[in-house]
Coordinates of C-alpha atoms in Angstrom, one line a residue:
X1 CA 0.0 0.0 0.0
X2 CA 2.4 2.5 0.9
X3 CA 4.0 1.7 -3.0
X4 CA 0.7 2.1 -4.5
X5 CA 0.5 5.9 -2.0
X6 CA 4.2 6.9 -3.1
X7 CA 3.3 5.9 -7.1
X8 CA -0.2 8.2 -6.8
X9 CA 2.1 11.1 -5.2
X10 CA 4.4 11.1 -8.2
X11 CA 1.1 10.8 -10.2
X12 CA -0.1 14.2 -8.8
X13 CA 3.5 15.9 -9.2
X14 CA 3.8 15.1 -12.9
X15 CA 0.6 16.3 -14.4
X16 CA 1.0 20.0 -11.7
X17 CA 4.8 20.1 -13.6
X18 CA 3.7 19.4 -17.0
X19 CA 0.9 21.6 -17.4
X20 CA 3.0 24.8 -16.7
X21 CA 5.1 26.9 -19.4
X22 CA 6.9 26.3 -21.0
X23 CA 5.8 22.2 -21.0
X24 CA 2.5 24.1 -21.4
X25 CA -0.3 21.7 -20.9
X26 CA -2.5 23.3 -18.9
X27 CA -5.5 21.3 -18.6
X28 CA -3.6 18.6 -16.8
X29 CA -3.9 20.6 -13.8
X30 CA -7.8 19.6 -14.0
X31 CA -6.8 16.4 -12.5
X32 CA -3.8 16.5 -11.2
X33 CA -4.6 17.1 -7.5
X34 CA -7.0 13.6 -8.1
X35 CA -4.4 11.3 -6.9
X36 CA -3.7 13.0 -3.3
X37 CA -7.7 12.9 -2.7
X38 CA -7.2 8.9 -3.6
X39 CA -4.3 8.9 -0.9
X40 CA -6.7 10.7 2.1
X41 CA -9.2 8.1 1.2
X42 CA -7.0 5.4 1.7
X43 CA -5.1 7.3 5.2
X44 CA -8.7 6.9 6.0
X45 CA -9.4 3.9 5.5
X46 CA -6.0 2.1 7.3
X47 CA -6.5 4.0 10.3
X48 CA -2.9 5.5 11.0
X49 CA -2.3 7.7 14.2
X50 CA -0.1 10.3 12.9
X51 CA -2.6 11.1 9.8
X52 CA -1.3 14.5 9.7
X53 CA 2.1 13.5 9.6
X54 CA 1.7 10.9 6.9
X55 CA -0.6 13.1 4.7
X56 CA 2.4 16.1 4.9
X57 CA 4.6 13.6 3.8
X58 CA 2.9 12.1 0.4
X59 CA 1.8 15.5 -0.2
X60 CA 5.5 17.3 0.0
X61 CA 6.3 14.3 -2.9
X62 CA 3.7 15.8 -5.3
X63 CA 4.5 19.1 -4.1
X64 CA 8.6 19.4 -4.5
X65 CA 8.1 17.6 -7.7
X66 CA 6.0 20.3 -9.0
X67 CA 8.5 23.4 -7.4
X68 CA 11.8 22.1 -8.4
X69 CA 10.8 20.9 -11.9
X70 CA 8.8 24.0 -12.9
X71 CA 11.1 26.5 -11.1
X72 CA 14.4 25.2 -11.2
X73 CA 16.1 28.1 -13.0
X74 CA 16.4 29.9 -9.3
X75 CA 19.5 28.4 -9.0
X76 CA 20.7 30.4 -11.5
X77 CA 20.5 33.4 -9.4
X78 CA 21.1 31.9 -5.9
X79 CA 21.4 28.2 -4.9
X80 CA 20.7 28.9 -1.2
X81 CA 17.2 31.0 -2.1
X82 CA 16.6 28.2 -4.7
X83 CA 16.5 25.3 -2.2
X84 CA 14.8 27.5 0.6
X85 CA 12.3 28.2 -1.8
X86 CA 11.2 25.0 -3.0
X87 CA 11.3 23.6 0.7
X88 CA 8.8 26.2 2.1
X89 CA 6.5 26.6 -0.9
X90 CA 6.4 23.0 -1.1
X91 CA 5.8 22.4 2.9
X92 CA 3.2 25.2 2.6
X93 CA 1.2 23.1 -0.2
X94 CA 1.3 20.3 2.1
X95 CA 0.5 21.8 4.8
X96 CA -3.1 22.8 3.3
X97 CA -3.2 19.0 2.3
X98 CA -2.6 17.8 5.3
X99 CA -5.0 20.3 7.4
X100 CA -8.0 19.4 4.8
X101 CA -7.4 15.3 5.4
X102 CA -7.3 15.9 9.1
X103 CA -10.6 17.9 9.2
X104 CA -12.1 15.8 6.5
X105 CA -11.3 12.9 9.3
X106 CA -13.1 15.4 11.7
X107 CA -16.8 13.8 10.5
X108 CA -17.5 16.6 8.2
X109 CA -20.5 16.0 5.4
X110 CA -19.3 14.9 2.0
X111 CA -20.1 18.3 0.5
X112 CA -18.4 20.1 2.5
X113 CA -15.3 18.3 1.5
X114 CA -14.4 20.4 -1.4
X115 CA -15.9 23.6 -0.2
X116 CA -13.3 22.9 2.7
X117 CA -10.5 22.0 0.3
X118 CA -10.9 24.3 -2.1
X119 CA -11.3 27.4 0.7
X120 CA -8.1 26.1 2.4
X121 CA -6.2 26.4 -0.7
X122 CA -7.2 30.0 -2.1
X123 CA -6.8 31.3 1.3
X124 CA -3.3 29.5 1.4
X125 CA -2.5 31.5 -2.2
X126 CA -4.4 34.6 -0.9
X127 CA -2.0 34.7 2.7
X128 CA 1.0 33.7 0.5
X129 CA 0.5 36.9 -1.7
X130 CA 0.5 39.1 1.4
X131 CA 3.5 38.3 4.0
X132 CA 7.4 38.7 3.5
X133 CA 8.1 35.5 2.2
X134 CA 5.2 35.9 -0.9
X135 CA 5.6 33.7 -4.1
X136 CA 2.6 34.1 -6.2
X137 CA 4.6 32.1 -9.3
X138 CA 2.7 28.6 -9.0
X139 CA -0.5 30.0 -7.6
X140 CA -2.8 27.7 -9.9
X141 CA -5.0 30.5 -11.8
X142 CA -1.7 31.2 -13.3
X143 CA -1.4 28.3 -15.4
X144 CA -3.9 29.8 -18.2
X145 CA -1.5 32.4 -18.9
X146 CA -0.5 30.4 -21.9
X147 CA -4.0 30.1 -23.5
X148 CA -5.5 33.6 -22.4
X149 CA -8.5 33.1 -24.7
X150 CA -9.9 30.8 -22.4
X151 CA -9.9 32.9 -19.3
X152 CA -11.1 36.7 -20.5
X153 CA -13.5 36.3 -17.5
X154 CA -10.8 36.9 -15.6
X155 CA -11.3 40.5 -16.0
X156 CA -14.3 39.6 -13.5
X157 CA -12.7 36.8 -11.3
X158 CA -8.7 37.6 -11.4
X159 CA -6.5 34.5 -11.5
X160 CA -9.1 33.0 -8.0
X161 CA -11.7 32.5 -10.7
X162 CA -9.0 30.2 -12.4
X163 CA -8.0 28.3 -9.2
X164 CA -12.0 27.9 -8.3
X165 CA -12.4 26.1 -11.8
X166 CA -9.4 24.1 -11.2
X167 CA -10.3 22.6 -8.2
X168 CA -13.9 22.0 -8.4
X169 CA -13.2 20.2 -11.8
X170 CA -10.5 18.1 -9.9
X171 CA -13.2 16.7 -7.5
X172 CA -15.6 16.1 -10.0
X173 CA -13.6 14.1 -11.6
X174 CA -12.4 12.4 -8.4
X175 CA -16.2 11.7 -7.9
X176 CA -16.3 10.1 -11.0
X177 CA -13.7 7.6 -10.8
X178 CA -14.5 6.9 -7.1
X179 CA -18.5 5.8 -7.9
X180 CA -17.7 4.6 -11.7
X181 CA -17.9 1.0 -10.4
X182 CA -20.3 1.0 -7.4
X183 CA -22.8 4.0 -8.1
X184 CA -22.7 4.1 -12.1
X185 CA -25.4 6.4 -12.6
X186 CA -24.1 8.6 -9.8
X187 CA -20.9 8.8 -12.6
X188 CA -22.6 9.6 -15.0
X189 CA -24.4 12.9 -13.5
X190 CA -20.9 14.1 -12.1
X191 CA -18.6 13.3 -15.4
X192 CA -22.0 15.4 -16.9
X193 CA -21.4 18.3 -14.6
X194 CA -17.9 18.1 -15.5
X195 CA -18.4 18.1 -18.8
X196 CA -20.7 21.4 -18.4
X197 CA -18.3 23.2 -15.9
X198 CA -14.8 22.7 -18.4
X199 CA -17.0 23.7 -21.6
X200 CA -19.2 26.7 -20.8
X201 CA -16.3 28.9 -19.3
X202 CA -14.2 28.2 -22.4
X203 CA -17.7 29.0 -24.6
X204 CA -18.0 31.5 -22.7
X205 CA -14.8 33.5 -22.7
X206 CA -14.1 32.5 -26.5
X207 CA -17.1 34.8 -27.2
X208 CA -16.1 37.3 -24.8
X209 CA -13.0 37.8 -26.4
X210 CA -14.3 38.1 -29.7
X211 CA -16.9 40.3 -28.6
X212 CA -14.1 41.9 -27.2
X213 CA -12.2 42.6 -30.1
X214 CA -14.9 43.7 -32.4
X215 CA -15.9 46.6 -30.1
X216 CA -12.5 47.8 -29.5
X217 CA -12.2 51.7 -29.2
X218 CA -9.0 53.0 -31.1
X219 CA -8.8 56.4 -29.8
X220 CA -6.5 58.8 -29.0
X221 CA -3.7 56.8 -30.9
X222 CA -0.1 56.6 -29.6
X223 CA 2.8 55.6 -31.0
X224 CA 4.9 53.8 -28.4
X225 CA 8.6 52.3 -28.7
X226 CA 9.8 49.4 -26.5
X227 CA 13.8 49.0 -26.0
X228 CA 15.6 45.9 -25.4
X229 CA 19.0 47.0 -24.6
X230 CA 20.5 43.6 -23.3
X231 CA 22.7 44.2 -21.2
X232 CA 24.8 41.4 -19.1
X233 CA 23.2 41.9 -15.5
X234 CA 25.8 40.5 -13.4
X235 CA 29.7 42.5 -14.7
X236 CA 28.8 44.4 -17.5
X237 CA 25.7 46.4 -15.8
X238 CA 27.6 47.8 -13.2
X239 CA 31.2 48.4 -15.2
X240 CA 29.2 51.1 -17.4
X241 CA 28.7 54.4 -16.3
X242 CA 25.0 55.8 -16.0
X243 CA 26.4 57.7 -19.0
X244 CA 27.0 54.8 -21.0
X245 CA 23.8 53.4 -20.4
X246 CA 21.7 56.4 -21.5
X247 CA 23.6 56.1 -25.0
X248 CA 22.9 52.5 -25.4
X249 CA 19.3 53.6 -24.9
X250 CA 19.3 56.2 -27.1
X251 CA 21.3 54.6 -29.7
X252 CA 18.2 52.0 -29.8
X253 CA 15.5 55.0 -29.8
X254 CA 16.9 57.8 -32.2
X255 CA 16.4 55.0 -35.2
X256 CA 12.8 55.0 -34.1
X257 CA 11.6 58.2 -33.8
X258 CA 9.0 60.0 -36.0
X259 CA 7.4 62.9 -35.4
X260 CA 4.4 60.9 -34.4
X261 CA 6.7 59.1 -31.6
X262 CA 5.6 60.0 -27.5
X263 CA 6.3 57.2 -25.2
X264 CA 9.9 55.1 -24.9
X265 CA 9.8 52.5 -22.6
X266 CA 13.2 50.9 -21.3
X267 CA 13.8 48.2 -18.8
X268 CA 14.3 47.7 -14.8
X269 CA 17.5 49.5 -13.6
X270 CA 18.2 50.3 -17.1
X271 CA 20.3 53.4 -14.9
X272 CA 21.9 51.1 -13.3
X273 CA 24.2 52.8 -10.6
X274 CA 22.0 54.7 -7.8
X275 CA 21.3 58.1 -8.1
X276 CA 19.7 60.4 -5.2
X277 CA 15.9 60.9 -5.8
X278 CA 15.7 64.3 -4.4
X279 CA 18.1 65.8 -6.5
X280 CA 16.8 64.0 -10.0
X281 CA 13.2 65.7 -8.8
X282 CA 14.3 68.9 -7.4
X283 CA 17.1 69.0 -10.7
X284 CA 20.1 70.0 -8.1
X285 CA 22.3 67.3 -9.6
X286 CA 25.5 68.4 -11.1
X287 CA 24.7 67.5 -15.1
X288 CA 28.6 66.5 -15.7
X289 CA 28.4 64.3 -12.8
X290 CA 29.1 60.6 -14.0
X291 CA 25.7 59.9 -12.6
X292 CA 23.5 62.0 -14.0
X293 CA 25.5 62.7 -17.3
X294 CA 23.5 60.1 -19.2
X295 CA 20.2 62.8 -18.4
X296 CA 21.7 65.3 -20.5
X297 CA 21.6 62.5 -23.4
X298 CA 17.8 61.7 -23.0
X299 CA 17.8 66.4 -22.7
X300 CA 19.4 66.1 -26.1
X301 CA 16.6 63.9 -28.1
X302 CA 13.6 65.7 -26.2
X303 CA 15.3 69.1 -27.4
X304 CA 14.4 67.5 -30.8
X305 CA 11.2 65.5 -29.7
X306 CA 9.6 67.6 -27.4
X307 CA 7.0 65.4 -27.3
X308 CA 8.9 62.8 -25.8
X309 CA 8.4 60.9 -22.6
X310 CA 11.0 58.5 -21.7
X311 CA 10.1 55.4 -18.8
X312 CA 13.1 54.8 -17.3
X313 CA 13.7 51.7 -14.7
X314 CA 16.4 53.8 -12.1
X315 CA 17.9 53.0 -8.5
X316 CA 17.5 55.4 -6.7
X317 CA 18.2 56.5 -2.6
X318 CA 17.1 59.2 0.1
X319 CA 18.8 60.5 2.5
X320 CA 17.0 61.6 6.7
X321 CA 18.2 63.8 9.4
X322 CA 16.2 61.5 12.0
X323 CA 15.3 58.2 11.7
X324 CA 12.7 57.1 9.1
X325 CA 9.8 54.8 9.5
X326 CA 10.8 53.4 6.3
X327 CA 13.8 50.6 5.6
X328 CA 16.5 52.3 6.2
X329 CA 20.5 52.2 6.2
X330 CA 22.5 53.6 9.1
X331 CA 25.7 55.7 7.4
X332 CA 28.9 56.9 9.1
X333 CA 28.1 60.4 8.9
X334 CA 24.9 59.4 11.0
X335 CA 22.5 60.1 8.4
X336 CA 19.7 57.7 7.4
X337 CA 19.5 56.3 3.9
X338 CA 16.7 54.4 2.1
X339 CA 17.1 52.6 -0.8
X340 CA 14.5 51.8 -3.7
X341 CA 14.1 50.1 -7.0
X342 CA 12.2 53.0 -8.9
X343 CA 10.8 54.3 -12.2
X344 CA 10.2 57.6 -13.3
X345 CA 8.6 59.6 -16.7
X346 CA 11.1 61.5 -18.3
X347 CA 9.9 64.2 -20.2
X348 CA 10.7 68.0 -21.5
X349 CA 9.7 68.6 -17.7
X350 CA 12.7 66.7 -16.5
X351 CA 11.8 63.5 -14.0
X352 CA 8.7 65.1 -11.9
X353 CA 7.7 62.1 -9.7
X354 CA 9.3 58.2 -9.2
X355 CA 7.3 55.1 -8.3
X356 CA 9.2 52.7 -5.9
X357 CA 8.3 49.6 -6.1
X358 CA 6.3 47.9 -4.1
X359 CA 6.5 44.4 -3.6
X360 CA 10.0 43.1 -3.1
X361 CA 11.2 40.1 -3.6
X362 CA 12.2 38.1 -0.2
X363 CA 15.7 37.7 -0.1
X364 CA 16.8 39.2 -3.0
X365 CA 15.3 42.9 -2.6
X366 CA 14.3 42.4 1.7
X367 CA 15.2 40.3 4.7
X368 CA 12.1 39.0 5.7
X369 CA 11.0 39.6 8.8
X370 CA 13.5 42.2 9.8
X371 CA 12.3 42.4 13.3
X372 CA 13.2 38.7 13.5
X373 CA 15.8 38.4 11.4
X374 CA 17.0 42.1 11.5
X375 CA 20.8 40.8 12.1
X376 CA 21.0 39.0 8.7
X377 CA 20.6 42.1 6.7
X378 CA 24.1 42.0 5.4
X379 CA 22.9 38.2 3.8
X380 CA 20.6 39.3 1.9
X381 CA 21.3 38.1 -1.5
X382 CA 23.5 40.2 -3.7
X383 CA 22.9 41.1 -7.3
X384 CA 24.9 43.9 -8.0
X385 CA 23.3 46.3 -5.9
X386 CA 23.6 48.0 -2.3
X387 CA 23.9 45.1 0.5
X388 CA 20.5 46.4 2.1
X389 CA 16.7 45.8 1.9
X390 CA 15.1 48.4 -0.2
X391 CA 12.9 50.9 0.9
X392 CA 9.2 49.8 -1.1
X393 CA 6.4 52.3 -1.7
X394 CA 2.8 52.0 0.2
X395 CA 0.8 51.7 -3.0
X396 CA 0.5 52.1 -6.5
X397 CA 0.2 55.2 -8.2
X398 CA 0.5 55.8 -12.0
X399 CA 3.2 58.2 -14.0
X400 CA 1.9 61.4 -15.7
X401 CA 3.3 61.8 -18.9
X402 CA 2.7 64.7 -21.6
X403 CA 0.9 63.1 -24.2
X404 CA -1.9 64.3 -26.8
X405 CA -1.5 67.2 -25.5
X406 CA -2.8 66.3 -22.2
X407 CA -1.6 63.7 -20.1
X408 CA -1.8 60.2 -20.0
X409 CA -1.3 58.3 -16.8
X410 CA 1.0 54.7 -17.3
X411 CA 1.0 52.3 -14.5
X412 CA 4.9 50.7 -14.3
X413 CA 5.0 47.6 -12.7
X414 CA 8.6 46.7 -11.9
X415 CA 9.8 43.0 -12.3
X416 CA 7.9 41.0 -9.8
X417 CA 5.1 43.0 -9.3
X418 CA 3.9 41.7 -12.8
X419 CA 2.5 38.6 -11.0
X420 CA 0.5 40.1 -8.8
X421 CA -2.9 41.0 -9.9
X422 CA -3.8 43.6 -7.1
X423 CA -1.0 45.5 -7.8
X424 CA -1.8 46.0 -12.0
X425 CA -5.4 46.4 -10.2
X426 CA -3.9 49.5 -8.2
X427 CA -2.4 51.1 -11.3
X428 CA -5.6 51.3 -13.1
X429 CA -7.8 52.2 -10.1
X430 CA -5.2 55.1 -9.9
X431 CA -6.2 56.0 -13.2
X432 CA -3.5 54.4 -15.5
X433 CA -4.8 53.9 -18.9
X434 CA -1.7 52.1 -20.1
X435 CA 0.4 49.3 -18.0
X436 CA 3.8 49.5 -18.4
X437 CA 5.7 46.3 -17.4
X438 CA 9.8 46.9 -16.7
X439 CA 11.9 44.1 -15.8
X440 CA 15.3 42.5 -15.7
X441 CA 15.2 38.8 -16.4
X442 CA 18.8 38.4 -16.9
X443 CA 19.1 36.9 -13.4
X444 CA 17.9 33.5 -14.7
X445 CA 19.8 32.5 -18.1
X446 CA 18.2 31.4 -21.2
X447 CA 15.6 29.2 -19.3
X448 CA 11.9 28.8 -18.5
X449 CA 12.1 31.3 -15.4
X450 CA 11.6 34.6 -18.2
X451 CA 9.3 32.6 -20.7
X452 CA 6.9 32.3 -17.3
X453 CA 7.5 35.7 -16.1
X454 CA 6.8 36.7 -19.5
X455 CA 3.4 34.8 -19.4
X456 CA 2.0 37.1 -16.4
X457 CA 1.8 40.0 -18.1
X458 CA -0.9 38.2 -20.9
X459 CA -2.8 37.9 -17.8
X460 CA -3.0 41.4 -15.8
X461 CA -4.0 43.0 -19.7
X462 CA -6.8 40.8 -19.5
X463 CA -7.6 41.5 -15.5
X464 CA -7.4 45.2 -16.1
X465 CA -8.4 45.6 -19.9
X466 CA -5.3 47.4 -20.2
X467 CA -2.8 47.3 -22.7
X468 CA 0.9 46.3 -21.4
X469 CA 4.0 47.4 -22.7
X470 CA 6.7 45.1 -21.6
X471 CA 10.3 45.8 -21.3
X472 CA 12.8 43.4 -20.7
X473 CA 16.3 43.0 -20.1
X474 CA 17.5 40.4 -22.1
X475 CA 13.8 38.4 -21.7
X476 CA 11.3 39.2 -24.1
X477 CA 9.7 42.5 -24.5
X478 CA 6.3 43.0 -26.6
X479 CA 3.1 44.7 -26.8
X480 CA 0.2 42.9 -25.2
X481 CA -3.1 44.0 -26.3
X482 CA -6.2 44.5 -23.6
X483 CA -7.6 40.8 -24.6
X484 CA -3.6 39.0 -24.0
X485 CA -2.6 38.7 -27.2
X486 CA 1.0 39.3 -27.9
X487 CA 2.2 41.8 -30.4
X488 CA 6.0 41.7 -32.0
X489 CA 7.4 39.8 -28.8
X490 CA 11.2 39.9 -29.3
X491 CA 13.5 36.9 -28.7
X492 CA 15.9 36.1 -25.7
X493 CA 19.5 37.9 -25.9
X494 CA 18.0 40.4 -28.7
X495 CA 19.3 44.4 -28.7
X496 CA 16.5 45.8 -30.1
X497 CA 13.7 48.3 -30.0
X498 CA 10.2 47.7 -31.8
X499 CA 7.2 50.5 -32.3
X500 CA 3.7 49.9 -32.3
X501 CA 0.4 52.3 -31.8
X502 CA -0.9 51.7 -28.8
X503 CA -4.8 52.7 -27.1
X504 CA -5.0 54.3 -24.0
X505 CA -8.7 52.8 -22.0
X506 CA -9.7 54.1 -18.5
X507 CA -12.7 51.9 -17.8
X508 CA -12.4 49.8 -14.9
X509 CA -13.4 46.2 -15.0
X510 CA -14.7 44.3 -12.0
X511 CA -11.5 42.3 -10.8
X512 CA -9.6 45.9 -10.8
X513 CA -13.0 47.7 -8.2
X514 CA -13.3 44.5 -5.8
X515 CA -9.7 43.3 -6.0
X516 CA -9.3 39.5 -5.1
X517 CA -12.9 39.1 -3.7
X518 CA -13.1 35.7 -4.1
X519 CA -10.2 35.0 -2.4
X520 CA -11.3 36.8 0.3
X521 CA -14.6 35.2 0.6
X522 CA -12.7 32.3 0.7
X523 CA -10.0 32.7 3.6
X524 CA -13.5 33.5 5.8
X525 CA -14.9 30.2 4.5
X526 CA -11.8 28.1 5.6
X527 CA -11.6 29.6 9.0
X528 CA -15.4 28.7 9.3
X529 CA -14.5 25.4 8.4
X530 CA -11.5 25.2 10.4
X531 CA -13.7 25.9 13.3
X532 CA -16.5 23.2 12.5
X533 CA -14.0 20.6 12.4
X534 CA -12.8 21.9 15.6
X535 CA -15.7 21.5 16.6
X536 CA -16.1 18.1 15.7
X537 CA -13.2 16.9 16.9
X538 CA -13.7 18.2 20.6
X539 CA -16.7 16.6 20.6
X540 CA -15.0 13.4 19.9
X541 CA -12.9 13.9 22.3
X542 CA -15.2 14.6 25.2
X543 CA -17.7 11.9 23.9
X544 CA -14.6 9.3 24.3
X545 CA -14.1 10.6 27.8

């Protein structure tokens, strides 16, 4: 038995692995979480003691199959944060497992077995988005990203509405294949429902997105260039000046331009070596200074273009007299400095406001848990950067830029922030009418890690009805169009720049007013389930005594 439990864990870790990008077969994850409901129902049945324990541990099989083969290219940026990460996220998943067999055990009603599963494991997904060690990357509404046609609902659901299709079909078919011999008809009317709930979403959303299309409004055209300056992210970034970069940039641009050109967008950190934010917004910096030189380049085109506004990916730092409430560094001369990944529009006006980014990624960007961990600061993993945790911003607000002769707010998520569907959300609720996507994928080599990350963005145009213009460094950089289709999507380890019109919208669709709803709805439902099996189990307990 324990053979025929270890062969249906490996079962359940294969399909999870192979329907992600860039295997891309995403409608194996409609079953794929089948064989671990076979394995509670066999716990069950033998009786164990330690049922949690042994559930965990079948579980974390499935589960570190599915991490390590999906997001192996981690090690290419840190071996340490690679292991850690497919340790936790995989004891997390089982952890959920685990919790639902145990309460399952509890004496709850049949149908409250999936509500109680599938509750447990949005509000796992949900919590995960929302602490310091967040990793949205395998959260299950993702996997769609590779066939966005199926899932334009999700400009009503987000990615939840995915994960709530997922797992329902999973126990549908589970009910299937446990009453195919001994309840036949009973079969029948589930693998009918089944049938009903895969098909009428994909109906659904194939019309929506064709409905879509058709109704498009192309107004207020503009013309928008995307640069792909590849450059090597771990030497070569951070032997150039600031200089150096700007003429790479414009090098890329000034082929480009027409007279019709007003939006450039360039990459995360494409001004690479940390400049002082006050004095880029206040304009005190010293133009010949080897920092800021590289401004009097992107001076030099506007001159020409006034029209011009430049999205620039900078790293930026601030400087306190007393002590911030804010990530901070202490310095010698007992100042207080904090430290942010930023992006600015840079325009005729000069650079008149800087987004910081917001969600950081743990380890790499923050320590987690400083008040904990506080004294492992100087671990946190170095890419080229200061040795620090950066400073993020509170929430999203969009760039102004001067376009059509009025201005046109763009929403710039940087790098990781892509994969969050809140945080695109906050953009447009800020008024962004066009999403900018900035990013440096160079961390991760010429593997699946930038094709995924790539793959997120298909989804937030869809979430927000927003068009995203995605810059990468070296990944791929395109145009995405508001229903997820991709538009001139430029290869790995390209030096390039491409030009497309593009449509500024400012309706807001349903996910971007109410958020993750459903996942919120959720995390209550769990923690009333939680509490019923509670429940149930202390009155076990004291019916025993």
């Amino acid at each position: 038995m324990k053979a025929k439990k270890l062969l249906l864990a490996i079962a359940a870790g294969l399909p999870l692995w192979l329907s992600w990008n860039p295997t891309g077969l995403p409608f194996l994850m409609f079953f794929a979480f089948v064989p671990l409901f076979v394995i509670s129902d066999m716990l069950i049945s033998e009786g164990h003691k330690n049922q949690f324990g042994i559930a965990f541990c079948y579980a974390i099989i499935a589960f570190l199959i599915w991490n390590v083969a999906t997001t192996w290219w981690i090690f290419n940026s840190t071996g340490p944060g690679a292991i850690a990460t497919f340790i936790l996220n995989g004891s997390f998943m089982s952890l959920v497992f685990a919790f639902w067999h145990c309460c399952r055990r509890q004496g709850l009603p049949e149908w409250a077995h999936p509500i109680t599963f599938i509750s447990f494991w949005m509000a796992f997904e949900y919590l995960h988005l929302h602490w310091d060690l967040t990793w949205p990357w395998l959260n299950i509404g993702n996997v769609f990203d590779i066939c966005p046609q199926y899932v334009q609902w999700y400009e009503y659901t987000g990615i939840f509405g995915g994960a709530i299709w997922i797992l329902v079909c999973n126990f549908l078919i589970y009910y299937v294949i446990r009453f195919f011999r001994s309840e036949r008809k009973k079969a029948i009317v589930f693998a009918s429902i089944c049938l009903a709930w895969l098909v009428i979403p994909i109906v659904g959303s194939v019309a929506l997105y064709h409905h879509y299309n058709n109704n498009l409004k192309h107004e207020n055209p503009i013309e928008a260039i995307i640069i792909q300056h590849n450059t090597e992210a771990y030497e070569e970034q951070y032997m150039m000046s600031n200089a150096e970069h700007a003429l790479r940039l414009a090098k890329l641009t000034m082929p480009m331009l027409s007279d019709s050109t007003q939006l450039v967008v360039t990459a995360e950190s494409s001004i690479s070596h940390t400049i002082s934010a006050n004095e880029l917004l206040d304009k005190t910096y010293p133009a010949d200074s080897y920092l800021y030189f590289g401004f009097t380049i992107f001076d030099t085109i506007i001159a020409h273009n006034p029209q011009l506004n430049f999205i620039l990916g900078l790293s930026t730092f601030e400087v306190f007299t007393e002590e911030p409430n804010i990530t901070y560094l202490k310095r010698e001369d007992g100042m207080y400095q904090s430290v942010h990944n930023s992006a600015t529009c840079y325009n005729k006006f000069g650079a008149t406001e800087l987004y910081h980014k917001s969600r950081l990624v743990p380890g790499v960007e923050k320590m987690p848990f400083p008040k904990i961990f506080g004294f492992l600061e100087d671990l946190v993993i170095n890419l080229g950067g200061p040795r620090t945790s950066l400073s993020p911003d509170t929430a999203q607000h969009a760039l102004h830029t001067t376009i059509n002769n009025g201005s046109v707010k763009i929403g710039t998520a940087i790098c990781y922030e892509s994969a969050y569907g809140e945080i695109c959300g906050g953009f447009a609720k800020d008024g962004a009418q066009l999403l900018a996507v900035i990013t440096n994928d160079a961390w991760w080599g010429d593997t699946p890690g930038y094709k995924q990350h790539f793959l997120f963005s298909r989804l937030r145009a869809i979430e927000a009805r927003r068009t995203v213009l995605r810059s990468s460094n070296p990944g791929i950089c395109a145009f995405i169009d508001e229903s997820g289709d991709v538009h001139q999507a430029t290869k790995y380890n390209q030096r390039l720049a491409i030009k497309q019109t593009v449509y500024p919208n400012d309706q807001i669709t349903f996910y971007v007013q109410h958020g993750d709803y459903l996942a919120r709805i959720a995390l209550v439902i769990a923690a009333i389930c939680f509490l019923w099996s509670l429940i149930l189990w202390t009155m076990r307990v004291f019916t025993k005594k």
